[in-house]
């Protein structure tokens, strides 16, 4: 039995504890009694504790590559995180009955903390005592108001925006424009994940905390401002931060790899050798698609490395990272290699559950709307938990307590972390729109979200539009709809991405079971070089679900164009009106070559988002740059 070693370790520790306890009680040297007994007694209790923990570990599902020492480390790290996360979760739940009161308290704390900063004095934060004062005395802001303050923070100035210790300026993903820098500290994301992990322990009772979690991560570049402040994505990791990553696979060194392809290989190599993997943390659903595609193309090399205990020599890895990973990998496992080979040869349907039969859930974010298709294909049999509403400006904006419900994810807002204001969708374009607080919103209404937080960002319009879907106790539940910048708006029609997605999915229904949608995006014709007239131009990457890997012959760009066009006309009255007056021309759709969106991703990353992580990257649903549209046209078949 694989866990017998922990039983033996438990017996050894308890035997030592018994011996130390005997020494603590019986001593022939009367003069040493008060020195010797306490130290021996403490050592006996500590050793007994280790013994009990080892017996407990022997009853749990845990990766067989752990040593007794690493298993004890894992136990201490994981249960400490669960304890801390549970406390934060209780604090959050305690605010749901009276979220307005929690928001008032948070505002008072922020004002008291930051009123004597340079920003606080300039905007007279000390004169603000209530949320109503805040709404009346501080203007609504976009990033331009903060840019010069942030530059000063990057140069190492103190007390500019906040008295909190700012150790990093987090880069936003830049999906809808230039990447912004948001003040934060390096432990902000870790605190967030510990809260999510505590919730998942409640939601998935069959999940064992000592099971490893696959963490798919490509590390973002970290540069330093003049004052030494790190400028990087929120998820970027430094070497000192990965020393206690025993609960993840791959181990710490693997989390420092920056190239997505190399990261995928190492992620899968370490994950595939562990049949008892219990969960996965994969930031976005398109990354799940990309990871399983990578597995489909590279499983033979991975099987060879698992069998031999080697790391592919063609991988471009930092020598120190390679050496560390090789030590962690240990010797080969031919039996597990054969199991992986057998499952991969059967194809991709349900591949994740077949490779990891004890995997309970995948923690992810579903901006692209791929949750259902994944649950019916590669992730069949595994719950896809869209765990949180993320944003670099403040995370988590909300948490999903209902992973088993179908349809768009609903998130309960987080009153002790952020101050929320809401602008009605119809008022978003007004020069000075009215805002509503957390207790003033209505179910069924759409709002632009406005945020304020501890690190010096106040009444910030960051661009998300949400719908209040209901209330959990008295706290709003929201669905994320779209970014303001992603609206299609050629002549005033204002088509949001909900309609876009529904039109695309409706157009593909006749090929259900034959074709899966991997990626799509749309550009307004003003972004298309040499275009005439106004229309929407779609790019879709499709994959055959049949054995011959070929798309159906009758699935053409012309047919897709007609079907997407029909979807728009059926779903959006203003679009239909402007089509009737010929102000907008019919939709044009293109089927891209395989890998077209990978090329676009690399282009955007290299040209536009050098500070953002490849894993943090979100594929834009609307292309806002002519060069981006050109890349997609060049890759259309």
Coordinates of C-alpha atoms in Angstrom, one line a residue:
X1 CA 0.0 0.0 0.0
X2 CA 1.4 3.4 -1.1
X3 CA 0.6 5.1 2.3
X4 CA 2.2 2.4 4.4
X5 CA 5.2 4.6 4.8
X6 CA 3.2 7.1 6.7
X7 CA 1.9 4.4 9.1
X8 CA 5.5 3.4 9.8
X9 CA 6.5 7.1 10.2
X10 CA 3.6 7.5 12.6
X11 CA 4.7 4.5 14.6
X12 CA 8.2 5.8 14.8
X13 CA 7.2 9.3 15.9
X14 CA 4.8 7.9 18.6
X15 CA 7.5 5.6 19.9
X16 CA 9.9 8.5 20.2
X17 CA 7.2 10.5 21.8
X18 CA 6.7 7.7 24.4
X19 CA 10.4 7.6 25.1
X20 CA 10.6 11.4 25.5
X21 CA 7.5 11.4 27.7
X22 CA 9.1 8.8 30.0
X23 CA 12.2 10.9 30.3
X24 CA 10.1 14.0 31.1
X25 CA 8.4 12.2 34.0
X26 CA 11.3 10.2 35.5
X27 CA 14.7 11.7 36.1
X28 CA 17.3 10.7 38.7
X29 CA 18.8 14.2 38.8
X30 CA 16.6 16.2 41.2
X31 CA 18.4 19.4 40.5
X32 CA 17.8 19.2 36.8
X33 CA 14.1 18.6 37.1
X34 CA 12.9 22.1 36.3
X35 CA 15.2 22.4 33.2
X36 CA 14.8 18.9 31.8
X37 CA 11.1 18.1 32.2
X38 CA 9.6 21.1 30.3
X39 CA 11.9 20.6 27.3
X40 CA 11.4 16.8 27.1
X41 CA 7.7 17.2 27.6
X42 CA 7.4 19.7 24.8
X43 CA 9.5 17.5 22.5
X44 CA 7.3 14.6 23.4
X45 CA 4.1 16.5 22.6
X46 CA 5.5 17.8 19.3
X47 CA 6.7 14.3 18.3
X48 CA 3.4 12.9 19.2
X49 CA 1.7 15.5 17.0
X50 CA 3.8 14.5 14.1
X51 CA 2.9 10.9 14.7
X52 CA -0.8 11.6 14.7
X53 CA -0.5 13.7 11.5
X54 CA 1.4 10.8 9.8
X55 CA -1.4 8.4 10.8
X56 CA -3.9 10.9 9.4
X57 CA -2.0 11.3 6.1
X58 CA -1.9 7.5 5.7
X59 CA -5.7 7.6 5.4
X60 CA -5.7 10.3 2.7
X61 CA -5.1 10.2 -1.1
X62 CA -1.8 11.9 -1.6
X63 CA 0.7 11.8 -4.5
X64 CA 3.1 8.9 -4.2
X65 CA 6.2 10.9 -4.9
X66 CA 6.0 12.7 -1.5
X67 CA 8.5 11.9 1.2
X68 CA 7.4 11.9 4.8
X69 CA 9.0 15.3 5.3
X70 CA 7.4 16.9 2.2
X71 CA 4.0 15.4 3.2
X72 CA 4.2 17.0 6.6
X73 CA 5.2 20.3 5.0
X74 CA 2.2 19.9 2.6
X75 CA -0.1 19.2 5.6
X76 CA 1.0 22.3 7.5
X77 CA 0.9 24.6 4.5
X78 CA -2.5 23.4 3.2
X79 CA -4.3 23.4 6.5
X80 CA -2.9 26.8 7.5
X81 CA -4.2 28.2 4.2
X82 CA -7.6 26.6 4.8
X83 CA -7.8 28.1 8.2
X84 CA -6.9 31.6 7.0
X85 CA -9.2 31.3 4.0
X86 CA -12.1 30.1 6.2
X87 CA -11.7 33.2 8.4
X88 CA -11.9 35.5 5.3
X89 CA -14.9 33.6 4.1
X90 CA -16.7 34.0 7.4
X91 CA -15.9 37.7 7.4
X92 CA -17.4 38.0 3.9
X93 CA -20.5 36.0 4.8
X94 CA -21.0 38.1 7.9
X95 CA -21.6 41.2 5.7
X96 CA -24.3 39.8 3.5
X97 CA -27.3 40.7 5.7
X98 CA -26.3 44.4 5.9
X99 CA -23.8 45.1 3.1
X100 CA -24.3 48.9 3.2
X101 CA -23.1 48.9 6.8
X102 CA -20.0 46.9 5.8
X103 CA -19.4 49.4 3.0
X104 CA -19.6 52.4 5.4
X105 CA -17.1 50.7 7.7
X106 CA -14.7 50.0 4.9
X107 CA -14.9 53.5 3.6
X108 CA -14.1 54.9 7.1
X109 CA -11.1 52.6 7.3
X110 CA -9.9 53.7 3.9
X111 CA -10.3 57.4 4.6
X112 CA -8.6 57.1 8.0
X113 CA -5.7 55.2 6.4
X114 CA -5.2 57.4 3.4
X115 CA -6.5 60.9 4.2
X116 CA -3.0 62.3 4.9
X117 CA -1.4 61.0 1.7
X118 CA -0.7 63.4 -1.1
X119 CA -3.8 62.2 -3.0
X120 CA -5.9 62.4 0.2
X121 CA -4.9 66.0 0.9
X122 CA -5.4 67.1 -2.7
X123 CA -8.9 65.5 -2.9
X124 CA -9.8 66.4 0.8
X125 CA -10.5 62.8 1.8
X126 CA -10.5 63.9 5.5
X127 CA -13.8 65.8 4.9
X128 CA -15.5 62.5 3.8
X129 CA -17.4 60.7 6.6
X130 CA -20.1 58.7 4.8
X131 CA -20.8 57.0 1.5
X132 CA -23.1 59.9 0.6
X133 CA -20.3 62.3 1.3
X134 CA -18.0 60.2 -0.9
X135 CA -20.4 60.2 -3.8
X136 CA -21.0 64.0 -3.5
X137 CA -17.4 65.2 -2.9
X138 CA -15.1 62.9 -4.9
X139 CA -15.5 62.8 -8.7
X140 CA -15.9 59.7 -10.8
X141 CA -12.6 58.8 -12.3
X142 CA -10.9 57.0 -15.2
X143 CA -7.2 56.0 -15.2
X144 CA -6.0 59.3 -16.5
X145 CA -6.6 60.8 -13.1
X146 CA -4.3 58.3 -11.4
X147 CA -1.5 57.9 -14.0
X148 CA 0.8 60.7 -12.6
X149 CA 0.3 59.4 -9.0
X150 CA 1.2 55.9 -10.1
X151 CA 4.3 57.1 -11.8
X152 CA 5.4 58.7 -8.5
X153 CA 4.8 55.4 -6.7
X154 CA 6.9 53.6 -9.3
X155 CA 9.8 55.9 -8.5
X156 CA 9.6 54.9 -4.8
X157 CA 7.7 57.8 -3.3
X158 CA 5.8 57.0 -0.1
X159 CA 2.4 58.1 1.0
X160 CA 1.4 59.2 -2.5
X161 CA -1.9 57.3 -2.8
X162 CA -2.0 55.0 0.2
X163 CA -0.2 54.4 3.5
X164 CA -0.3 50.6 2.7
X165 CA 3.0 49.2 1.6
X166 CA 2.9 49.0 -2.2
X167 CA 5.4 46.4 -3.3
X168 CA 4.1 46.0 -6.9
X169 CA 2.2 47.8 -9.6
X170 CA -0.1 45.3 -11.2
X171 CA -0.5 45.4 -14.9
X172 CA -4.1 44.9 -16.2
X173 CA -4.6 42.5 -19.1
X174 CA -5.1 45.4 -21.6
X175 CA -7.9 43.4 -23.3
X176 CA -9.7 46.6 -24.3
X177 CA -6.9 49.0 -24.6
X178 CA -3.5 50.1 -23.1
X179 CA -2.5 48.1 -20.0
X180 CA -2.9 50.1 -16.7
X181 CA -0.9 49.9 -13.5
X182 CA -2.7 49.3 -10.2
X183 CA -1.0 49.5 -6.7
X184 CA -1.0 46.3 -4.7
X185 CA 1.2 44.0 -2.6
X186 CA 2.7 40.7 -3.6
X187 CA 0.4 38.7 -1.2
X188 CA -2.9 40.1 -2.5
X189 CA -3.5 37.3 -5.0
X190 CA -2.4 34.6 -2.5
X191 CA -5.0 35.8 0.0
X192 CA -7.6 35.7 -2.8
X193 CA -6.8 32.1 -3.7
X194 CA -6.8 30.9 -0.1
X195 CA -10.4 32.2 0.3
X196 CA -11.5 30.4 -2.9
X197 CA -9.8 27.2 -1.7
X198 CA -11.7 27.3 1.6
X199 CA -15.0 27.7 -0.2
X200 CA -14.1 24.8 -2.6
X201 CA -13.4 22.6 0.5
X202 CA -17.0 23.2 1.5
X203 CA -18.4 22.7 -1.9
X204 CA -16.6 19.5 -2.8
X205 CA -16.6 17.3 0.2
X206 CA -14.9 14.4 -1.7
X207 CA -11.9 16.6 -2.4
X208 CA -9.0 15.8 -0.2
X209 CA -6.8 18.9 0.7
X210 CA -3.7 16.8 0.5
X211 CA -4.3 15.9 -3.2
X212 CA -2.2 17.9 -5.5
X213 CA -3.7 20.7 -7.7
X214 CA -2.6 21.2 -11.3
X215 CA -1.7 24.9 -11.5
X216 CA -1.3 26.0 -15.2
X217 CA 0.8 29.1 -15.1
X218 CA 3.1 31.0 -17.4
X219 CA 5.0 33.5 -15.4
X220 CA 4.7 37.2 -16.4
X221 CA 7.8 39.3 -16.8
X222 CA 8.7 41.4 -13.7
X223 CA 10.5 44.7 -14.1
X224 CA 11.4 47.3 -11.5
X225 CA 10.4 50.9 -11.3
X226 CA 13.1 53.5 -10.4
X227 CA 12.2 53.0 -6.7
X228 CA 12.4 49.2 -6.9
X229 CA 8.6 48.6 -7.0
X230 CA 7.8 45.5 -9.1
X231 CA 5.8 46.1 -12.2
X232 CA 4.1 42.9 -13.3
X233 CA 0.9 41.0 -13.7
X234 CA -1.1 40.2 -10.6
X235 CA -0.3 36.5 -11.0
X236 CA 3.5 37.0 -11.5
X237 CA 5.7 35.0 -9.1
X238 CA 9.1 35.7 -7.7
X239 CA 11.4 32.9 -6.6
X240 CA 10.9 33.6 -2.9
X241 CA 7.1 33.2 -3.4
X242 CA 7.2 29.6 -4.7
X243 CA 9.2 28.0 -1.9
X244 CA 6.0 26.7 -0.3
X245 CA 4.2 25.6 -3.4
X246 CA 4.1 21.9 -2.3
X247 CA 0.3 21.8 -2.9
X248 CA 0.7 22.6 -6.6
X249 CA 2.0 20.6 -9.5
X250 CA 4.4 21.4 -11.1
X251 CA 6.6 22.3 -8.1
X252 CA 7.8 25.9 -7.4
X253 CA 10.5 26.1 -10.1
X254 CA 8.0 25.1 -12.8
X255 CA 5.8 28.1 -11.8
X256 CA 8.7 30.5 -12.9
X257 CA 8.6 29.4 -16.6
X258 CA 7.6 32.4 -18.8
X259 CA 7.0 30.6 -22.2
X260 CA 3.5 29.2 -22.5
X261 CA 4.6 26.2 -24.6
X262 CA 7.4 25.2 -22.2
X263 CA 5.0 25.8 -19.2
X264 CA 2.4 23.6 -20.8
X265 CA 4.9 20.8 -21.2
X266 CA 6.2 21.0 -17.7
X267 CA 2.7 21.4 -16.2
X268 CA 1.5 18.2 -18.0
X269 CA 4.7 16.2 -17.3
X270 CA 4.3 16.6 -13.6
X271 CA 0.5 16.4 -13.6
X272 CA 0.4 13.2 -15.7
X273 CA 2.7 11.3 -13.4
X274 CA 0.2 11.9 -10.6
X275 CA -2.9 9.8 -11.1
X276 CA -4.3 11.0 -7.8
X277 CA -4.5 14.7 -8.9
X278 CA -7.6 16.2 -7.2
X279 CA -8.2 19.5 -8.9
X280 CA -6.9 22.0 -11.4
X281 CA -6.4 25.8 -11.3
X282 CA -6.5 27.0 -14.9
X283 CA -7.1 30.8 -15.1
X284 CA -9.3 31.0 -18.2
X285 CA -11.4 28.4 -20.1
X286 CA -9.6 29.0 -23.4
X287 CA -6.4 27.9 -21.7
X288 CA -8.1 24.5 -20.9
X289 CA -8.7 24.2 -24.7
X290 CA -5.1 25.1 -25.5
X291 CA -3.7 22.8 -22.8
X292 CA -5.7 19.7 -24.1
X293 CA -4.7 20.6 -27.7
X294 CA -1.1 20.7 -26.6
X295 CA -1.5 17.3 -24.9
X296 CA -3.1 15.8 -28.1
X297 CA 0.0 17.0 -30.1
X298 CA 2.7 16.1 -27.6
X299 CA 1.6 13.1 -25.5
X300 CA 4.1 10.8 -27.1
X301 CA 7.0 12.9 -25.9
X302 CA 5.4 13.3 -22.5
X303 CA 4.9 9.5 -22.1
X304 CA 8.6 9.0 -23.0
X305 CA 9.7 11.5 -20.3
X306 CA 7.4 10.0 -17.7
X307 CA 8.7 6.5 -18.4
X308 CA 12.4 7.6 -18.2
X309 CA 12.2 10.3 -15.6
X310 CA 13.6 12.8 -18.1
X311 CA 12.8 16.3 -19.3
X312 CA 12.7 16.9 -23.1
X313 CA 16.1 18.3 -24.1
X314 CA 14.4 20.5 -26.7
X315 CA 12.6 22.6 -24.1
X316 CA 14.2 26.0 -23.7
X317 CA 14.4 26.1 -19.9
X318 CA 16.6 28.2 -17.6
X319 CA 19.4 25.7 -16.5
X320 CA 18.7 26.3 -12.8
X321 CA 14.9 25.7 -13.4
X322 CA 15.7 22.5 -15.4
X323 CA 18.0 21.2 -12.7
X324 CA 15.5 21.9 -9.9
X325 CA 12.7 20.2 -11.9
X326 CA 14.8 17.2 -12.7
X327 CA 15.5 16.6 -9.0
X328 CA 11.8 16.9 -8.3
X329 CA 10.9 14.5 -11.1
X330 CA 13.0 11.7 -9.7
X331 CA 13.2 8.3 -11.4
X332 CA 10.9 7.1 -14.2
X333 CA 7.5 5.5 -13.9
X334 CA 7.0 3.1 -16.8
X335 CA 3.7 1.8 -15.4
X336 CA 2.1 5.3 -15.2
X337 CA 3.6 6.0 -18.7
X338 CA 1.7 3.1 -20.1
X339 CA -1.6 4.2 -18.4
X340 CA -1.2 7.7 -19.9
X341 CA -0.4 6.3 -23.4
X342 CA -3.5 4.0 -23.3
X343 CA -5.8 6.9 -22.4
X344 CA -4.3 9.4 -24.9
X345 CA -4.7 6.8 -27.7
X346 CA -8.4 6.8 -27.1
X347 CA -8.8 10.4 -28.1
X348 CA -9.7 13.6 -26.3
X349 CA -13.3 13.0 -25.2
X350 CA -13.4 12.9 -21.4
X351 CA -9.6 12.8 -21.4
X352 CA -9.1 14.8 -18.2
X353 CA -11.3 12.5 -16.0
X354 CA -9.7 9.4 -17.6
X355 CA -6.2 10.6 -16.9
X356 CA -7.1 11.8 -13.4
X357 CA -10.1 9.8 -12.2
X358 CA -10.1 11.5 -8.7
X359 CA -10.2 15.1 -10.1
X360 CA -13.2 16.8 -8.6
X361 CA -13.2 20.3 -10.1
X362 CA -11.4 22.8 -12.4
X363 CA -11.2 26.3 -10.9
X364 CA -11.4 28.8 -13.8
X365 CA -12.9 31.9 -15.3
X366 CA -15.2 31.6 -18.2
X367 CA -15.1 34.9 -20.1
X368 CA -15.4 33.1 -23.5
X369 CA -18.5 31.1 -22.6
X370 CA -16.8 27.7 -23.1
X371 CA -17.9 26.1 -19.8
X372 CA -20.7 23.9 -21.3
X373 CA -18.7 22.7 -24.3
X374 CA -15.8 21.8 -22.1
X375 CA -18.1 19.9 -19.7
X376 CA -19.3 17.9 -22.7
X377 CA -15.9 17.2 -24.2
X378 CA -12.4 17.1 -22.6
X379 CA -13.6 17.9 -19.0
X380 CA -16.6 15.5 -19.0
X381 CA -17.3 14.2 -15.5
X382 CA -15.5 17.1 -13.8
X383 CA -17.2 20.2 -12.3
X384 CA -16.0 23.4 -13.9
X385 CA -16.1 26.0 -11.1
X386 CA -16.1 29.5 -12.4
X387 CA -14.9 30.5 -9.0
X388 CA -14.6 34.2 -8.9
X389 CA -15.2 37.5 -10.7
X390 CA -11.6 38.7 -11.3
X391 CA -10.1 42.1 -12.0
X392 CA -6.6 43.5 -11.4
X393 CA -8.3 46.6 -10.0
X394 CA -9.6 44.5 -7.0
X395 CA -10.0 40.8 -6.7
X396 CA -12.2 39.0 -6.2
X397 CA -14.9 41.4 -7.0
X398 CA -17.3 38.5 -6.3
X399 CA -17.4 34.8 -5.5
X400 CA -19.5 32.0 -7.1
X401 CA -21.1 29.9 -4.4
X402 CA -23.1 27.8 -6.9
X403 CA -20.7 25.8 -9.1
X404 CA -23.2 23.1 -10.0
X405 CA -25.8 25.4 -11.5
X406 CA -26.0 25.6 -15.3
X407 CA -25.9 28.8 -17.3
X408 CA -23.9 32.0 -16.7
X409 CA -22.1 32.1 -13.4
X410 CA -23.5 34.4 -10.7
X411 CA -21.1 36.1 -8.2
X412 CA -21.9 37.5 -4.8
X413 CA -20.1 40.8 -4.3
X414 CA -17.4 41.2 -1.7
X415 CA -18.5 44.0 0.7
X416 CA -15.5 43.9 3.1
X417 CA -12.9 44.2 0.3
X418 CA -14.2 46.8 -2.2
X419 CA -16.6 49.7 -2.3
X420 CA -19.1 49.3 -5.1
X421 CA -21.0 51.9 -7.0
X422 CA -23.3 51.3 -10.0
X423 CA -24.2 53.4 -13.0
X424 CA -27.3 52.5 -15.0
X425 CA -26.5 51.1 -18.4
X426 CA -28.7 53.9 -20.1
X427 CA -26.7 56.6 -18.2
X428 CA -23.2 55.3 -19.0
X429 CA -22.5 57.9 -21.8
X430 CA -23.7 60.9 -19.7
X431 CA -20.9 63.3 -18.7
X432 CA -21.7 63.0 -14.9
X433 CA -24.0 60.1 -14.4
X434 CA -25.7 59.3 -11.1
X435 CA -24.4 56.3 -9.1
X436 CA -26.1 53.8 -6.8
X437 CA -24.7 52.0 -3.8
X438 CA -24.9 48.3 -2.9
X439 CA -28.3 48.6 -1.2
X440 CA -29.8 50.8 -3.9
X441 CA -29.6 48.5 -6.9
X442 CA -32.5 46.5 -8.4
X443 CA -32.7 42.9 -9.6
X444 CA -32.8 42.6 -13.4
X445 CA -31.1 45.9 -14.0
X446 CA -27.8 46.4 -15.9
X447 CA -25.1 48.7 -14.5
X448 CA -21.6 49.8 -15.2
X449 CA -19.5 48.9 -12.1
X450 CA -17.4 51.5 -10.3
X451 CA -14.8 50.5 -7.7
X452 CA -12.9 52.0 -4.8
X453 CA -10.2 50.1 -2.8
X454 CA -7.5 50.5 -0.1
X455 CA -4.5 51.1 -2.4
X456 CA -5.6 54.5 -3.5
X457 CA -8.1 53.9 -6.3
X458 CA -11.4 55.8 -5.8
X459 CA -14.6 55.8 -7.7
X460 CA -12.8 54.2 -10.7
X461 CA -14.7 53.4 -13.9
X462 CA -12.9 50.3 -15.1
X463 CA -15.3 49.4 -17.8
X464 CA -17.3 46.3 -16.8
X465 CA -21.0 46.1 -17.3
X466 CA -22.9 43.6 -15.1
X467 CA -26.5 42.6 -14.5
X468 CA -27.9 42.3 -10.9
X469 CA -29.4 38.8 -11.1
X470 CA -30.8 38.7 -7.6
X471 CA -29.7 38.9 -4.0
X472 CA -28.0 36.5 -1.6
X473 CA -29.5 37.6 1.7
X474 CA -29.3 41.3 1.0
X475 CA -26.1 41.3 -1.0
X476 CA -26.3 41.6 -4.8
X477 CA -25.6 38.7 -7.1
X478 CA -24.2 39.7 -10.4
X479 CA -23.6 38.3 -13.9
X480 CA -20.8 39.8 -15.9
X481 CA -22.1 40.9 -19.3
X482 CA -19.4 42.8 -21.3
X483 CA -16.7 45.5 -21.3
X484 CA -17.9 48.9 -22.4
X485 CA -15.1 49.0 -25.0
X486 CA -16.3 45.7 -26.5
X487 CA -19.7 47.1 -27.6
X488 CA -20.2 46.9 -31.4
X489 CA -21.3 50.4 -32.4
X490 CA -21.0 51.5 -36.0
X491 CA -24.0 53.9 -36.2
X492 CA -25.4 53.9 -32.7
X493 CA -26.8 50.3 -32.5
X494 CA -24.7 49.3 -29.4
X495 CA -24.7 45.5 -29.7
X496 CA -23.2 43.9 -26.6
X497 CA -21.1 40.7 -26.4
X498 CA -24.0 38.8 -25.0
X499 CA -25.9 39.2 -28.4
X500 CA -22.6 38.5 -30.3
X501 CA -22.0 35.2 -28.5
X502 CA -25.6 34.1 -28.8
X503 CA -25.6 34.8 -32.6
X504 CA -22.4 32.8 -33.1
X505 CA -23.5 29.9 -31.0
X506 CA -26.9 29.8 -32.7
X507 CA -25.1 29.8 -36.1
X508 CA -23.2 26.6 -35.1
X509 CA -26.2 24.6 -33.8
X510 CA -26.8 22.8 -37.1
X511 CA -23.3 21.3 -36.8
X512 CA -23.6 20.3 -33.1
X513 CA -21.6 17.2 -32.4
X514 CA -19.6 17.6 -35.7
X515 CA -17.7 20.9 -34.9
X516 CA -16.5 22.7 -31.8
X517 CA -15.8 26.4 -31.5
X518 CA -12.3 27.0 -30.2
X519 CA -12.1 30.8 -30.5
X520 CA -13.9 33.7 -32.1
X521 CA -13.5 37.5 -32.4
X522 CA -15.1 40.3 -34.3
X523 CA -13.9 43.6 -35.8
X524 CA -15.9 46.5 -37.0
X525 CA -15.2 47.2 -40.7
X526 CA -13.4 50.4 -39.9
X527 CA -10.6 48.2 -38.6
X528 CA -10.4 46.2 -41.9
X529 CA -7.8 47.5 -44.4
X530 CA -9.4 48.4 -47.7
X531 CA -13.0 47.7 -46.6
X532 CA -16.0 49.7 -47.9
X533 CA -19.2 50.2 -46.1
X534 CA -20.0 49.4 -42.4
X535 CA -20.3 45.8 -41.2
X536 CA -19.1 43.3 -38.6
X537 CA -16.2 41.0 -39.6
X538 CA -16.0 37.7 -37.7
X539 CA -13.0 35.3 -37.4
X540 CA -13.8 31.8 -36.1
X541 CA -11.4 29.0 -35.3
X542 CA -13.3 25.7 -35.6
X543 CA -12.3 22.1 -34.8
X544 CA -13.8 18.9 -36.3
X545 CA -15.2 16.5 -33.7
X546 CA -15.1 13.6 -36.2
X547 CA -12.4 11.1 -36.7
X548 CA -11.2 12.4 -40.1
X549 CA -10.6 15.8 -38.6
X550 CA -12.1 17.6 -41.5
X551 CA -14.8 20.2 -41.2
X552 CA -18.1 19.4 -43.0
X553 CA -18.1 20.4 -46.7
X554 CA -21.2 22.5 -46.3
X555 CA -19.7 24.5 -43.5
X556 CA -18.5 27.5 -45.4
X557 CA -17.7 31.1 -44.6
X558 CA -20.7 32.2 -46.7
X559 CA -23.1 29.9 -44.8
X560 CA -21.7 31.1 -41.4
X561 CA -22.0 34.7 -42.5
X562 CA -25.7 34.2 -43.3
X563 CA -26.5 32.4 -40.1
X564 CA -24.7 34.9 -37.8
X565 CA -26.4 37.7 -39.6
X566 CA -29.8 36.0 -39.0
X567 CA -28.8 35.7 -35.3
X568 CA -28.2 39.4 -35.0
X569 CA -31.5 40.3 -36.7
X570 CA -33.4 38.0 -34.5
X571 CA -31.8 39.3 -31.3
X572 CA -31.2 43.0 -31.7
X573 CA -34.0 45.4 -32.8
X574 CA -31.7 48.4 -33.5
X575 CA -29.4 46.3 -35.6
X576 CA -32.4 45.1 -37.6
X577 CA -33.5 48.7 -38.1
X578 CA -30.1 49.8 -39.4
X579 CA -29.9 46.8 -41.7
X580 CA -33.3 47.8 -43.1
X581 CA -32.0 51.3 -43.9
X582 CA -28.8 49.8 -45.4
X583 CA -26.7 51.8 -43.0
X584 CA -25.1 48.6 -41.9
X585 CA -24.2 45.8 -44.4
X586 CA -24.5 42.1 -43.8
X587 CA -22.1 40.2 -41.5
X588 CA -18.9 38.7 -43.0
X589 CA -17.5 35.6 -41.4
X590 CA -14.1 34.0 -42.0
X591 CA -12.9 30.5 -40.9
X592 CA -9.3 30.8 -39.7
X593 CA -6.5 28.4 -40.2
X594 CA -5.5 26.3 -37.1
X595 CA -3.3 28.3 -34.8
X596 CA -4.5 31.7 -36.0
X597 CA -5.5 32.8 -32.6
X598 CA -2.2 31.6 -31.1
X599 CA -0.5 33.9 -33.6
X600 CA -2.7 36.8 -32.6
X601 CA -2.0 36.1 -29.0
X602 CA 1.7 36.2 -29.5
X603 CA 1.4 39.4 -31.6
X604 CA -0.6 41.2 -29.0
X605 CA 1.6 40.0 -26.2
X606 CA 4.9 41.0 -27.9
X607 CA 3.7 44.3 -29.3
X608 CA 1.1 45.6 -26.9
X609 CA 1.3 43.8 -23.5
X610 CA 4.9 43.2 -22.7
X611 CA 4.2 43.5 -18.9
X612 CA 1.3 41.0 -18.9
X613 CA 1.5 37.3 -18.4
X614 CA 0.7 34.9 -21.2
X615 CA -1.5 33.0 -18.8
X616 CA -3.2 36.3 -17.8
X617 CA -3.9 37.2 -21.4
X618 CA -7.6 37.2 -22.4
X619 CA -8.3 36.9 -26.1
X620 CA -10.2 40.1 -27.1
X621 CA -13.7 39.4 -28.4
X622 CA -13.6 42.7 -30.2
X623 CA -10.5 43.8 -32.1
X624 CA -9.6 47.4 -31.5
X625 CA -6.5 47.7 -33.6
X626 CA -6.1 47.5 -37.4
X627 CA -2.9 45.4 -37.1
X628 CA -4.8 42.8 -35.0
X629 CA -7.6 42.6 -37.6
X630 CA -4.9 42.2 -40.3
X631 CA -3.3 39.3 -38.5
X632 CA -6.7 37.5 -38.5
X633 CA -7.4 38.2 -42.2
X634 CA -4.0 36.9 -43.1
X635 CA -4.9 33.6 -41.3
X636 CA -8.3 33.2 -42.9
X637 CA -8.8 30.3 -45.3

